[in-house]
CSV table of C-alpha atoms in Angstrom, one decimal:
chain,number,residue,atom,x,y,z
A,17,MET,CA,20.2,2.7,-40.5
A,18,ILE,CA,16.5,2.7,-39.5
A,19,ASP,CA,14.7,6.0,-39.3
A,20,TYR,CA,12.7,6.0,-36.1
A,21,GLN,CA,11.3,9.5,-36.6
A,22,GLY,CA,7.5,9.4,-36.1
A,23,CYS,CA,7.5,6.1,-34.3
A,24,LYS,CA,5.8,6.1,-30.9
A,25,CYS,CA,7.8,5.4,-27.8
A,26,PRO,CA,6.2,2.3,-26.3
A,27,VAL,CA,6.4,3.8,-22.8
A,28,CYS,CA,5.0,7.3,-23.2
A,29,GLN,CA,3.3,6.7,-26.6
A,30,LYS,CA,4.7,10.0,-27.9
A,31,PRO,CA,6.2,10.2,-31.4
A,32,LEU,CA,9.9,10.2,-31.6
A,33,THR,CA,11.6,13.2,-33.3
A,34,GLN,CA,15.0,13.8,-34.8
A,35,ASP,CA,15.9,15.9,-31.8
A,36,ASP,CA,15.1,13.2,-29.3
A,37,ASP,CA,17.8,11.1,-27.5
A,38,ILE,CA,16.7,7.7,-28.7
A,39,VAL,CA,17.7,4.3,-27.1
A,40,VAL,CA,17.1,1.1,-29.1
A,41,CYS,CA,16.5,-2.2,-27.4
A,42,PRO,CA,19.4,-4.5,-28.3
A,43,GLU,CA,17.1,-7.6,-28.3
A,44,CYS,CA,14.2,-6.5,-30.6
A,45,GLY,CA,15.2,-3.0,-31.8
A,46,ALA,CA,12.2,-1.2,-30.4
A,47,PRO,CA,13.0,2.6,-30.0
A,48,TYR,CA,12.5,4.6,-26.8
A,49,HIS,CA,13.2,8.0,-25.4
A,50,ARG,CA,16.3,7.6,-23.2
A,51,ALA,CA,14.4,8.9,-20.2
A,52,CYS,CA,11.6,6.5,-20.8
A,53,TRP,CA,14.0,3.6,-21.2
A,54,GLN,CA,15.7,4.4,-17.9
A,55,LYS,CA,12.3,4.9,-16.1
A,56,GLN,CA,11.0,1.6,-17.4
A,57,GLY,CA,14.3,-0.2,-16.6
A,58,GLY,CA,14.3,-2.1,-19.9
A,59,CYS,CA,12.1,-3.1,-22.8
A,60,VAL,CA,8.4,-3.4,-22.2
A,61,PHE,CA,8.4,-6.3,-24.7
A,62,ALA,CA,11.0,-8.3,-22.8
A,63,ASP,CA,8.6,-11.2,-22.2
A,64,ARG,CA,8.4,-11.6,-26.0
A,65,HIS,CA,12.1,-11.5,-26.8
A,66,GLY,CA,13.2,-14.5,-28.7
A,67,PRO,CA,13.3,-16.0,-32.2
A,68,GLY,CA,10.8,-14.6,-34.7
A,69,PHE,CA,10.2,-11.3,-32.8
A,70,GLU,CA,11.9,-8.1,-33.9
A,71,TYR,CA,11.1,-4.5,-34.3
A,72,HIS,CA,10.1,-3.2,-37.8
A,73,ARG,CA,8.6,-0.1,-39.0
A,74,PRO,CA,5.3,-0.6,-40.9
A,75,GLU,CA,5.1,1.0,-44.3
A,76,ASP,CA,1.7,2.5,-43.7
A,77,GLY,CA,2.2,4.3,-40.4
A,78,PRO,CA,4.4,5.1,-37.4
A,79,GLN,CA,3.2,2.2,-35.2
A,80,PRO,CA,6.3,0.8,-33.5
A,81,LEU,CA,5.1,-2.8,-33.5
A,82,ASP,CA,2.6,-5.0,-35.3
A,83,PRO,CA,0.4,-6.8,-32.7
A,84,PRO,CA,0.8,-10.6,-32.9
A,85,ALA,CA,-1.9,-12.8,-34.2
A,86,GLY,CA,-4.8,-13.0,-31.8
A,87,GLU,CA,-3.8,-9.8,-29.9
A,88,PRO,CA,-6.4,-7.0,-30.1
A,89,ALA,CA,-5.2,-3.8,-31.7
A,90,ALA,CA,-4.2,-1.0,-29.2
A,91,ALA,CA,-7.0,1.4,-28.3
A,92,ASP,CA,-6.9,5.1,-29.0
A,93,ALA,CA,-4.7,6.9,-26.5
A,94,ALA,CA,-7.7,8.6,-25.0
A,95,GLY,CA,-9.7,5.4,-24.6
A,96,GLU,CA,-9.2,2.1,-22.9
A,97,ARG,CA,-7.8,-1.3,-23.8
A,98,PRO,CA,-8.5,-4.7,-22.2
A,99,CYS,CA,-5.9,-6.6,-20.3
A,100,PRO,CA,-4.9,-9.7,-22.4
A,101,ALA,CA,-4.4,-11.7,-19.1
A,102,CYS,CA,-7.5,-10.9,-17.0
A,103,GLY,CA,-9.7,-8.9,-19.4
A,104,ALA,CA,-9.9,-5.8,-17.1
A,105,GLN,CA,-10.2,-2.4,-18.8
A,106,ASN,CA,-7.3,-0.1,-18.5
A,107,PRO,CA,-6.4,3.4,-19.7
A,108,ALA,CA,-4.7,3.2,-23.1
A,109,GLY,CA,-1.6,4.9,-21.8
A,110,ASN,CA,-1.0,2.3,-19.1
A,111,ILE,CA,2.0,-0.1,-19.4
A,112,PHE,CA,0.7,-2.6,-16.9
A,113,CYS,CA,-2.8,-3.8,-15.9
A,114,GLU,CA,-4.2,-2.0,-12.9
A,115,SER,CA,-6.0,-5.2,-11.8
A,116,CYS,CA,-3.5,-8.0,-12.2
A,117,GLY,CA,-0.2,-6.3,-13.0
A,118,ALA,CA,0.4,-8.0,-16.3
A,119,PRO,CA,1.9,-5.9,-19.2
A,120,LEU,CA,-0.6,-4.5,-21.6
A,121,HIS,CA,1.9,-4.7,-24.4
A,122,GLY,CA,3.4,-7.8,-25.7
A,123,MET,CA,1.0,-10.4,-24.4
A,124,SER,CA,-1.2,-12.5,-26.7
A,125,GLY,CA,-3.6,-14.0,-24.2
A,126,GLY,CA,-4.5,-17.5,-25.3
A,127,THR,CA,-2.4,-17.5,-28.5
A,128,PRO,CA,-0.6,-20.9,-28.9
A,129,GLY,CA,3.1,-20.6,-28.0
A,130,ALA,CA,2.7,-17.3,-26.1
A,131,GLN,CA,5.0,-16.9,-23.1
A,132,PRO,CA,3.2,-16.4,-19.8
A,133,TYR,CA,4.0,-13.3,-17.9
A,134,ASP,CA,6.7,-13.9,-15.3
A,135,TYR,CA,5.4,-12.4,-12.1
A,136,SER,CA,8.7,-13.2,-10.3
A,137,ARG,CA,10.5,-10.6,-12.5
A,138,PRO,CA,11.1,-7.5,-10.3
A,139,MET,CA,9.3,-4.3,-11.2
A,140,GLN,CA,11.6,-1.5,-12.2
A,141,ASP,CA,8.9,1.1,-11.6
A,142,PRO,CA,6.7,0.1,-8.7
A,143,LEU,CA,4.2,2.9,-9.5
A,144,ALA,CA,3.5,1.4,-13.0
A,145,ILE,CA,1.5,-1.5,-11.7
A,146,ALA,CA,-1.0,1.0,-10.3
A,147,GLY,CA,-1.0,3.1,-13.4
A,148,LEU,CA,0.3,6.1,-11.4
A,149,THR,CA,2.9,8.7,-12.3
A,150,PRO,CA,4.9,11.0,-9.9
A,151,ASP,CA,3.0,14.1,-11.0
A,152,GLN,CA,-0.5,12.5,-10.7
A,153,GLU,CA,-2.5,13.7,-7.7
A,154,ILE,CA,-4.4,11.8,-5.0
A,155,ASP,CA,-6.6,13.9,-2.7
A,156,GLY,CA,-4.9,17.0,-4.3
A,157,ILE,CA,-1.4,15.9,-3.4
A,158,LYS,CA,1.2,14.8,-5.9
A,159,VAL,CA,2.1,11.1,-5.9
A,160,SER,CA,5.8,12.1,-5.5
A,161,ASP,CA,4.9,13.9,-2.2
A,162,TRP,CA,2.9,10.9,-1.0
A,163,MET,CA,6.0,8.7,-1.8
A,164,GLN,CA,8.2,11.0,0.2
A,165,TYR,CA,5.9,11.1,3.2
A,166,LEU,CA,4.8,7.5,3.4
A,167,GLY,CA,8.3,6.1,3.0
A,168,SER,CA,8.4,2.3,3.4
A,169,ASN,CA,6.0,0.5,1.1
A,170,ALA,CA,4.6,3.8,-0.3
A,171,PRO,CA,3.8,2.3,-3.8
A,172,TYR,CA,1.6,-0.4,-2.1
A,173,TYR,CA,-0.3,2.2,-0.1
A,174,LEU,CA,-0.7,4.4,-3.2
A,175,ALA,CA,-2.0,1.5,-5.2
A,176,VAL,CA,-4.6,0.8,-2.5
A,177,PHE,CA,-5.6,4.5,-2.4
A,178,HIS,CA,-5.9,4.5,-6.2
A,179,ARG,CA,-7.9,1.3,-6.2
A,180,MET,CA,-10.3,2.8,-3.6
A,181,ASP,CA,-10.9,5.8,-5.9
A,182,GLN,CA,-11.5,3.7,-8.9
A,183,THR,CA,-14.0,1.4,-7.2
A,184,GLY,CA,-15.6,4.0,-4.9
A,185,ARG,CA,-15.0,1.8,-1.9
A,186,LYS,CA,-14.6,3.5,1.5
A,187,PHE,CA,-12.6,0.7,3.1
A,188,PHE,CA,-9.9,-1.8,2.1
A,189,PRO,CA,-8.8,-4.8,4.2
A,190,SER,CA,-5.4,-4.7,5.9
A,191,PHE,CA,-4.2,-7.9,7.4
A,192,SER,CA,-1.3,-6.0,9.0
A,193,ALA,CA,-3.9,-4.1,11.1
A,194,LEU,CA,-5.7,-7.4,11.9
A,195,LEU,CA,-2.5,-9.0,13.2
A,196,PHE,CA,-1.0,-6.0,15.0
A,197,GLY,CA,-4.0,-3.9,15.8
A,198,PRO,CA,-3.1,-0.5,17.4
A,199,LEU,CA,0.6,-1.1,16.7
A,200,PHE,CA,0.0,-0.8,13.0
A,201,LEU,CA,-1.7,2.6,13.3
A,202,LEU,CA,0.9,3.9,15.7
A,203,TYR,CA,3.6,2.7,13.4
A,204,ARG,CA,2.0,4.8,10.6
A,205,LYS,CA,1.8,7.8,12.9
A,206,VAL,CA,-2.0,7.8,13.1
A,207,TRP,CA,-1.6,9.0,16.7
A,208,ASN,CA,-5.2,9.8,17.6
A,209,TRP,CA,-6.8,6.6,16.4
A,210,GLY,CA,-3.9,4.5,17.3
A,211,THR,CA,-4.0,5.8,20.9
A,212,LEU,CA,-7.8,5.4,21.1
A,213,THR,CA,-7.7,1.8,19.8
A,214,ALA,CA,-4.8,1.0,22.1
A,215,VAL,CA,-6.8,2.2,25.2
A,216,LEU,CA,-9.9,0.3,24.1
A,217,SER,CA,-7.9,-2.8,23.6
A,218,LEU,CA,-6.5,-2.6,27.1
A,219,ILE,CA,-10.0,-1.9,28.5
A,220,CYS,CA,-11.4,-5.0,26.7
A,221,SER,CA,-8.6,-7.1,28.3
A,222,ILE,CA,-9.6,-6.2,31.9
A,223,PRO,CA,-12.2,-9.0,32.4
A,224,VAL,CA,-9.9,-11.6,31.0
A,225,LEU,CA,-7.1,-10.3,33.3
A,226,LEU,CA,-9.4,-10.6,36.3
A,227,LEU,CA,-10.2,-14.2,35.5
A,228,MET,CA,-6.5,-14.9,35.2
A,229,ILE,CA,-5.9,-13.4,38.6
A,230,LEU,CA,-8.8,-15.4,40.1
A,231,ALA,CA,-7.5,-18.6,38.6
A,232,SER,CA,-4.0,-17.8,39.9
A,233,ASN,CA,-5.2,-17.3,43.5
A,234,GLN,CA,-8.2,-19.6,43.8
A,235,PRO,CA,-8.1,-22.3,41.1
A,236,SER,CA,-11.2,-24.0,42.4
A,237,ALA,CA,-13.2,-20.9,42.8
A,238,GLN,CA,-16.3,-20.2,40.6
A,239,PRO,CA,-16.1,-16.7,39.1
A,240,ALA,CA,-19.1,-14.4,39.6
A,241,ASP,CA,-21.7,-14.4,36.8
A,242,TYR,CA,-21.2,-10.7,36.1
A,243,LEU,CA,-17.5,-11.4,35.5
A,244,LEU,CA,-18.2,-14.2,33.0
A,245,VAL,CA,-20.7,-12.0,31.2
A,246,ALA,CA,-18.2,-9.1,31.1
A,247,GLU,CA,-15.6,-11.5,29.7
A,248,LYS,CA,-17.9,-12.6,26.8
A,249,VAL,CA,-18.9,-9.0,26.1
A,250,SER,CA,-15.3,-7.8,26.1
A,251,THR,CA,-14.3,-10.6,23.7
A,252,VAL,CA,-17.0,-9.6,21.2
A,253,LEU,CA,-16.0,-6.0,21.5
A,254,SER,CA,-12.4,-6.9,21.0
A,255,LEU,CA,-13.2,-8.8,17.8
A,256,LEU,CA,-15.3,-5.9,16.5
A,257,LEU,CA,-12.5,-3.5,17.3
A,258,GLN,CA,-10.0,-5.7,15.4
A,259,LEU,CA,-12.4,-6.0,12.4
A,260,GLY,CA,-12.9,-2.3,12.3
A,261,MET,CA,-9.1,-1.7,12.3
A,262,MET,CA,-8.7,-4.3,9.5
A,263,LEU,CA,-11.3,-2.6,7.3
A,264,PHE,CA,-10.7,1.1,7.9
A,265,SER,CA,-7.0,1.4,8.7
A,266,PHE,CA,-6.1,2.4,5.2
A,267,VAL,CA,-8.8,5.1,5.3
A,268,LEU,CA,-7.4,6.4,8.6
A,269,ILE,CA,-3.8,6.4,7.3
A,270,ARG,CA,-4.8,8.2,4.1
A,271,ARG,CA,-6.9,10.8,5.9
A,272,GLU,CA,-4.3,11.6,8.6
A,273,SER,CA,-1.4,11.5,6.2
A,274,ALA,CA,-3.1,13.9,3.7
A,275,LYS,CA,-3.9,16.2,6.6
A,276,LYS,CA,-0.3,16.3,7.7
A,277,ILE,CA,1.1,16.8,4.2
A,278,ARG,CA,-1.2,19.8,3.6
A,279,LYS,CA,-0.2,21.2,6.9
A,280,LEU,CA,3.5,20.9,5.9
A,281,GLN,CA,2.6,22.6,2.6
A,282,GLN,CA,1.1,25.6,4.4
A,283,THR,CA,4.0,25.8,6.8
A,284,ALA,CA,6.8,25.7,4.2
A,285,SER,CA,7.9,28.9,2.6
A,286,SER,CA,9.3,27.3,-0.5
A,287,PRO,CA,9.2,23.9,-2.4
A,288,GLU,CA,12.7,23.1,-1.1
A,289,GLU,CA,11.7,23.6,2.5
A,290,PHE,CA,8.5,21.6,1.9
A,291,GLN,CA,10.6,18.6,0.7
A,292,LYS,CA,12.9,18.9,3.7
A,293,LEU,CA,9.8,18.9,6.0
A,294,LEU,CA,8.4,15.9,4.2
A,295,GLN,CA,11.6,14.0,4.7
A,296,ALA,CA,11.8,15.0,8.4
A,297,LYS,CA,8.2,14.2,9.2
A,298,ALA,CA,7.9,11.1,7.0
A,299,SER,CA,6.3,8.0,8.4
A,300,PRO,CA,6.6,5.2,9.6
A,301,SER,CA,7.8,5.6,13.1
A,302,TRP,CA,8.7,3.1,15.8
A,303,VAL,CA,8.2,5.6,18.6
A,304,GLY,CA,4.5,4.9,19.2
A,305,VAL,CA,5.1,1.2,19.0
A,306,VAL,CA,7.8,1.3,21.6
A,307,VAL,CA,5.8,3.5,23.9
A,308,PHE,CA,2.8,1.1,23.7
A,309,ILE,CA,4.9,-1.9,24.4
A,310,LEU,CA,6.6,-0.2,27.4
A,311,VAL,CA,3.1,0.8,28.7
A,312,CYS,CA,2.0,-2.9,28.5
A,313,VAL,CA,5.2,-4.1,30.1
A,314,GLY,CA,4.8,-1.5,32.9
A,315,ILE,CA,1.2,-2.6,33.6
A,316,GLY,CA,2.3,-6.2,33.7
A,317,ILE,CA,5.1,-5.4,36.2
A,318,ALA,CA,2.7,-3.3,38.3
A,319,LEU,CA,0.2,-6.2,38.4
A,320,GLN,CA,2.7,-8.9,39.1
A,321,PRO,CA,2.6,-8.6,42.9
A,322,LEU,CA,-1.2,-9.2,42.7
A,323,PHE,CA,-0.8,-12.7,41.4
A,324,GLY,CA,-0.5,-15.0,44.5
A,325,PRO,CA,-2.4,-16.7,47.2
A,326,HIS,CA,-3.0,-13.6,49.2
A,327,LEU,CA,-4.4,-11.4,46.4
A,328,ALA,CA,-7.9,-11.2,47.9
A,329,GLU,CA,-6.6,-9.9,51.2
A,330,VAL,CA,-4.4,-7.3,49.4
A,331,LEU,CA,-7.3,-6.0,47.3
A,332,PHE,CA,-10.3,-6.4,49.5
A,333,GLY,CA,-9.1,-7.3,53.0
A,334,SER,CA,-10.9,-10.7,52.7
A,335,THR,CA,-10.1,-14.2,51.6
A,336,SER,CA,-12.7,-14.2,48.8
A,337,LEU,CA,-11.9,-12.3,45.6
A,338,PHE,CA,-15.4,-12.4,44.2
């Protein structure tokens, strides 16, 4: 029986002891702490399993695996190591590359015969791709609390927040915000900015709406110059508003969410109550989305009688709208 005492667990990189509950990979024989094995959801070297690859303990030290030919030796635990797939530098304790998501263990880059990383394989630990742990903090708040509050797609948002901190960028593009605009912010409970952008979007649509009303009532009429200018200005402002939401929605979500989480921390009298409040106040929410849609529908219903051949008389008591 192989003595695994002193070998490092490939997940946490801590030496195994005789008191540890050790799990051994049935494919290659690599040893793990049971908790680390369950957290990872399997062997970190799964992409290398096959003929000619098995675990063995080196005679001259407790390293769990010899790196294959062409693979750089692992960096010190306190340093960094390059990703064998894209070359980006990562903390030595990471299992996956923070840039491309490839595993930092078990890939040999351009070594002939090396198996490419299968990106279709589901991630057992979605936080691993961002190099995050539940106890790590973002803006002074534990990742586990962020996960509880953000709810749907929380790992993706946390990966973006972590990337922003690493690069020092104050913005990050969101195509969801580009497509859905204020609805995206309202869905994420950013009530103040979501409401403001919704109102601005409706204001920017007024010139276009007036042109539609004119075309409905007097198809051959020539719109006034000021209305055409207002339509062009409102179109530019609408595009700028959409661009701003696309670039800064993550910043707004992060700022507002952190503010609400801290408020819940101050309100709660115990950690248990705090977790209950997090769950109760967690985003996202469809309430703001539904309210905004109902408002738009209500405006459309209210304006419906205005579309017709007698609109000018209804509004201005004349037969000429502009």
